[in-house]
Amino acid sequence: MKKFLALFFIVFSISTFAQRPLSDSAQISVLTLGPYQGELYSAFGHSAIRVYDPASETDLAFNYGVFDFNQPNFYLNFTRGHLLYKLGVYPYDLFRDHYISHNRYVHEQVLNLTQAQKQKVFDYLFWNAQPENVNYLYDYFYNNCATKVRDVFVEVFGDSIRFDGSYAQAGYTVRDLTHSYLHQQPWGELGIEICLGQPMDKTLTPYEYMFLPDYIESGFNHATLNGMAIVKETIPVYESTPEKLSFNILHPWIVFGIFLLIVIALTVRDWKRKQLTKWFDVIIFSVMGWLGLLLFVLWIATDHRAAANNWNLLWAFPLHAVAGPMLLRNRFSGLVKKYFLITAIILLATLVLWAFLPQQLNVFLIPLVVAMAIRAYSIHKLL
């Protein structure tokens, strides 16, 4: 609450600056803040805009990455893809020092703008910071805190600003780009790649790469305004020290590998006894079924565009949530045996065609899918 009260007074205070023009010494800058691996949401870095005018002692950071946990129906809106983010306005020194304290680099690109152009950008930001304009509908890849920084200048300058994407290697997908930031977040990467579907494998243009802050910085370095380079100079305000890579014994490869070994040992025991460990299969397939139901709802019942056409449903199939508990009822054994034979065939086909599916499934899942296939076939044979 204190944070948002502070935000209110800061936004209120800038009204005094909007009533007079910026001075000749004013600067508009694009800020790029480095990633931080302590949290998943900060692993991609951040972008913002700085307005600095020493004549009027104005020094503000405009940050499109603010959201309020207290907004009505926060979790429901998040699930439905209706989450509102907002433009926050902060004293630049506090904003900068926050990132430095987390060892996140701070790069400032001072823009080559005329006095009139600076004023137009500042006026737009002030308008955008008003309560009736401050919110926007967040999208992971197409309308986030980085793209909004780019879009400020597109809105203000229109076709006069051009982003030359020839510097960037073409052909990357959303998945390729996000993967490069998540080496220290394997569970976060896995969660993202389970919940999001085939749109993650869309090939992007360099302009679309700018959903990532690093590409905002690169994009502005290769942008022109009325034919002139838009960046006047780049100031390395703070360079982070390299983060130490730590070994995590709970890495998905290890966890799912151990799970596969447990499944193999349990299955060998079941075949020797010619009797299923039903409780184990009920838990596993019920959990996978409920996960599949979540993925299906994200696909058809929300506005999360990136969650559509999710091929993870091949292994996390919603009907598993029904078929699992049916193992405990002998009267359904014939139907259940056929269901799990089909399931085993689908899981085996998924493994064989893994590299050729329209959606690139996360390789960490392979031991899990192998384990499910073993148990599905065992159910068919031993039930």
Coordinates of C-alpha atoms in Angstrom, one line a residue, residues 137-317:
L137 CA -3.8 -4.8 -20.8
Y138 CA -0.6 -6.8 -20.3
D139 CA 0.6 -9.5 -22.8
Y140 CA 3.7 -11.6 -22.2
F141 CA 5.2 -11.0 -25.6
Y142 CA 3.4 -8.3 -27.4
N143 CA 2.4 -5.6 -24.9
N144 CA 4.7 -5.7 -21.9
C145 CA 7.0 -3.3 -20.0
A146 CA 9.6 -3.3 -22.8
T147 CA 7.4 -3.0 -25.9
K148 CA 5.5 -0.1 -24.2
V149 CA 8.8 1.8 -24.1
R150 CA 9.3 1.3 -27.8
D151 CA 5.6 2.1 -28.5
V152 CA 5.8 5.5 -26.7
F153 CA 8.2 6.7 -29.5
V154 CA 6.2 5.0 -32.2
E155 CA 3.0 6.7 -30.9
V156 CA 4.8 10.1 -30.7
F157 CA 6.8 10.1 -33.9
G158 CA 4.9 7.7 -36.1
D159 CA 6.7 6.8 -39.4
S160 CA 9.5 9.3 -38.7
I161 CA 11.1 6.6 -36.4
R162 CA 12.5 3.5 -38.1
F163 CA 14.0 0.5 -36.4
D164 CA 16.5 -1.3 -38.6
G165 CA 16.5 -5.0 -37.8
S166 CA 19.2 -6.0 -40.2
Y167 CA 21.7 -6.1 -37.3
A168 CA 19.9 -9.1 -35.7
Q169 CA 20.0 -12.7 -36.7
A170 CA 16.6 -13.6 -38.2
G171 CA 14.6 -16.7 -37.5
Y172 CA 14.4 -16.8 -33.7
T173 CA 11.1 -17.9 -32.1
V174 CA 9.6 -16.7 -28.8
R175 CA 10.8 -20.0 -27.3
D176 CA 14.4 -19.5 -28.5
L177 CA 14.6 -16.0 -27.1
T178 CA 13.1 -16.8 -23.7
H179 CA 15.2 -20.0 -23.3
S180 CA 18.4 -18.0 -23.5
Y181 CA 17.4 -16.1 -20.3
L182 CA 16.3 -19.1 -18.2
H183 CA 19.4 -21.2 -17.8
Q184 CA 19.4 -20.6 -14.1
Q185 CA 15.6 -21.0 -13.9
P186 CA 14.9 -24.6 -15.2
W187 CA 11.7 -25.0 -13.3
G188 CA 10.5 -21.6 -14.4
E189 CA 11.4 -22.4 -18.0
L190 CA 9.5 -25.7 -17.6
G191 CA 6.4 -24.1 -16.2
I192 CA 6.3 -21.5 -19.0
E193 CA 6.8 -24.1 -21.7
I194 CA 4.1 -26.4 -20.2
C195 CA 1.5 -23.6 -19.9
L196 CA 2.2 -21.9 -23.2
G197 CA 1.5 -23.6 -26.6
Q198 CA 2.4 -23.5 -30.2
P199 CA 2.5 -19.7 -30.5
M200 CA 5.8 -19.8 -28.6
D201 CA 7.3 -21.4 -31.8
K202 CA 6.2 -18.5 -34.0
T203 CA 9.2 -17.1 -35.9
L204 CA 9.6 -13.4 -35.0
T205 CA 10.9 -10.4 -36.8
P206 CA 13.7 -8.3 -35.1
Y207 CA 11.0 -5.7 -34.4
E208 CA 9.1 -8.3 -32.4
Y209 CA 12.3 -9.3 -30.6
M210 CA 11.8 -6.1 -28.7
F211 CA 9.6 -7.8 -26.1
L212 CA 12.9 -8.3 -24.4
P213 CA 14.7 -5.3 -22.8
D214 CA 18.1 -6.2 -24.3
Y215 CA 16.5 -6.0 -27.8
I216 CA 15.0 -2.6 -26.8
E217 CA 18.5 -1.4 -26.2
S218 CA 19.8 -2.9 -29.5
G219 CA 16.8 -1.7 -31.4
F220 CA 17.3 1.9 -30.3
N221 CA 21.0 1.6 -31.2
H222 CA 19.9 0.8 -34.7
A223 CA 17.0 3.2 -34.9
T224 CA 16.7 6.5 -36.8
L225 CA 14.4 9.5 -36.4
N226 CA 14.0 11.5 -39.6
G227 CA 17.0 9.7 -41.0
M228 CA 19.3 10.6 -38.0
A229 CA 20.5 8.1 -35.4
I230 CA 18.2 8.4 -32.4
V231 CA 20.8 7.5 -29.8
K232 CA 23.2 10.3 -29.0
E233 CA 25.3 8.5 -26.4
T234 CA 25.1 5.4 -24.2
I235 CA 26.1 5.7 -20.6
P236 CA 27.0 2.6 -18.6
V237 CA 25.6 3.8 -15.3
Y238 CA 26.4 0.5 -13.6
E239 CA 27.8 -2.8 -14.8
S240 CA 26.8 -5.8 -12.9
T241 CA 29.3 -8.4 -11.6
P242 CA 28.7 -11.9 -13.0
E243 CA 26.4 -14.1 -11.0
K244 CA 27.7 -17.4 -9.8
L245 CA 26.1 -20.4 -11.4
S246 CA 24.9 -22.7 -8.6
F247 CA 24.2 -26.4 -8.9
N248 CA 20.6 -27.3 -7.9
I249 CA 20.1 -30.9 -6.9
L250 CA 16.4 -30.5 -7.6
H251 CA 17.0 -29.8 -11.3
P252 CA 14.1 -31.2 -13.4
W253 CA 16.5 -33.7 -15.1
I254 CA 17.4 -35.1 -11.7
V255 CA 13.9 -35.1 -10.3
F256 CA 12.3 -36.6 -13.3
G257 CA 15.2 -39.0 -13.7
I258 CA 14.8 -40.3 -10.2
F259 CA 11.0 -40.5 -10.8
L260 CA 11.6 -42.7 -13.9
L261 CA 13.9 -45.0 -11.9
I262 CA 11.2 -45.4 -9.2
V263 CA 8.6 -46.2 -11.9
I264 CA 10.9 -48.8 -13.5
A265 CA 11.6 -50.4 -10.1
L266 CA 7.9 -50.4 -9.1
T267 CA 6.9 -51.7 -12.5
V268 CA 9.4 -54.6 -12.3
R269 CA 7.9 -55.5 -8.9
D270 CA 4.4 -55.3 -10.3
W271 CA 5.2 -57.6 -13.2
K272 CA 6.8 -60.1 -10.9
R273 CA 3.7 -60.1 -8.6
K274 CA 1.3 -59.7 -11.6
Q275 CA -0.5 -57.1 -9.6
L276 CA -0.6 -53.3 -10.1
T277 CA 0.3 -50.7 -7.5
K278 CA -3.0 -48.9 -8.2
W279 CA -2.7 -46.1 -5.7
F280 CA 0.5 -44.9 -7.5
D281 CA -1.2 -44.9 -10.9
V282 CA -4.3 -43.2 -9.6
I283 CA -2.1 -40.3 -8.2
I284 CA 0.1 -39.9 -11.3
F285 CA -2.7 -40.0 -13.9
S286 CA -5.1 -37.9 -11.8
V287 CA -2.4 -35.2 -11.4
M288 CA -1.6 -35.2 -15.1
G289 CA -5.3 -35.1 -15.9
W290 CA -5.9 -32.0 -13.7
L291 CA -2.9 -30.4 -15.2
G292 CA -4.2 -31.1 -18.7
L293 CA -7.6 -29.6 -17.7
L294 CA -5.8 -26.4 -16.7
L295 CA -3.9 -26.3 -20.0
F296 CA -7.2 -26.8 -21.9
V297 CA -8.9 -24.0 -20.0
L298 CA -6.0 -21.7 -20.6
W299 CA -6.3 -22.5 -24.3
I300 CA -10.1 -22.2 -24.9
A301 CA -11.4 -20.0 -22.0
T302 CA -8.8 -17.2 -21.5
D303 CA -7.3 -14.4 -23.6
H304 CA -3.8 -15.8 -23.1
R305 CA -3.0 -16.0 -26.8
A306 CA 0.3 -17.8 -26.2
A307 CA -1.5 -20.7 -24.4
A308 CA -3.4 -21.8 -27.6
N309 CA -2.7 -25.0 -29.5
N310 CA -0.8 -26.6 -26.6
W311 CA 0.7 -30.0 -27.7
N312 CA 1.5 -30.8 -24.1
L313 CA -2.0 -32.1 -24.0
L314 CA -0.7 -35.3 -25.6
W315 CA 0.7 -36.4 -22.3
A316 CA -1.3 -34.2 -19.9
F317 CA -4.7 -35.3 -21.2

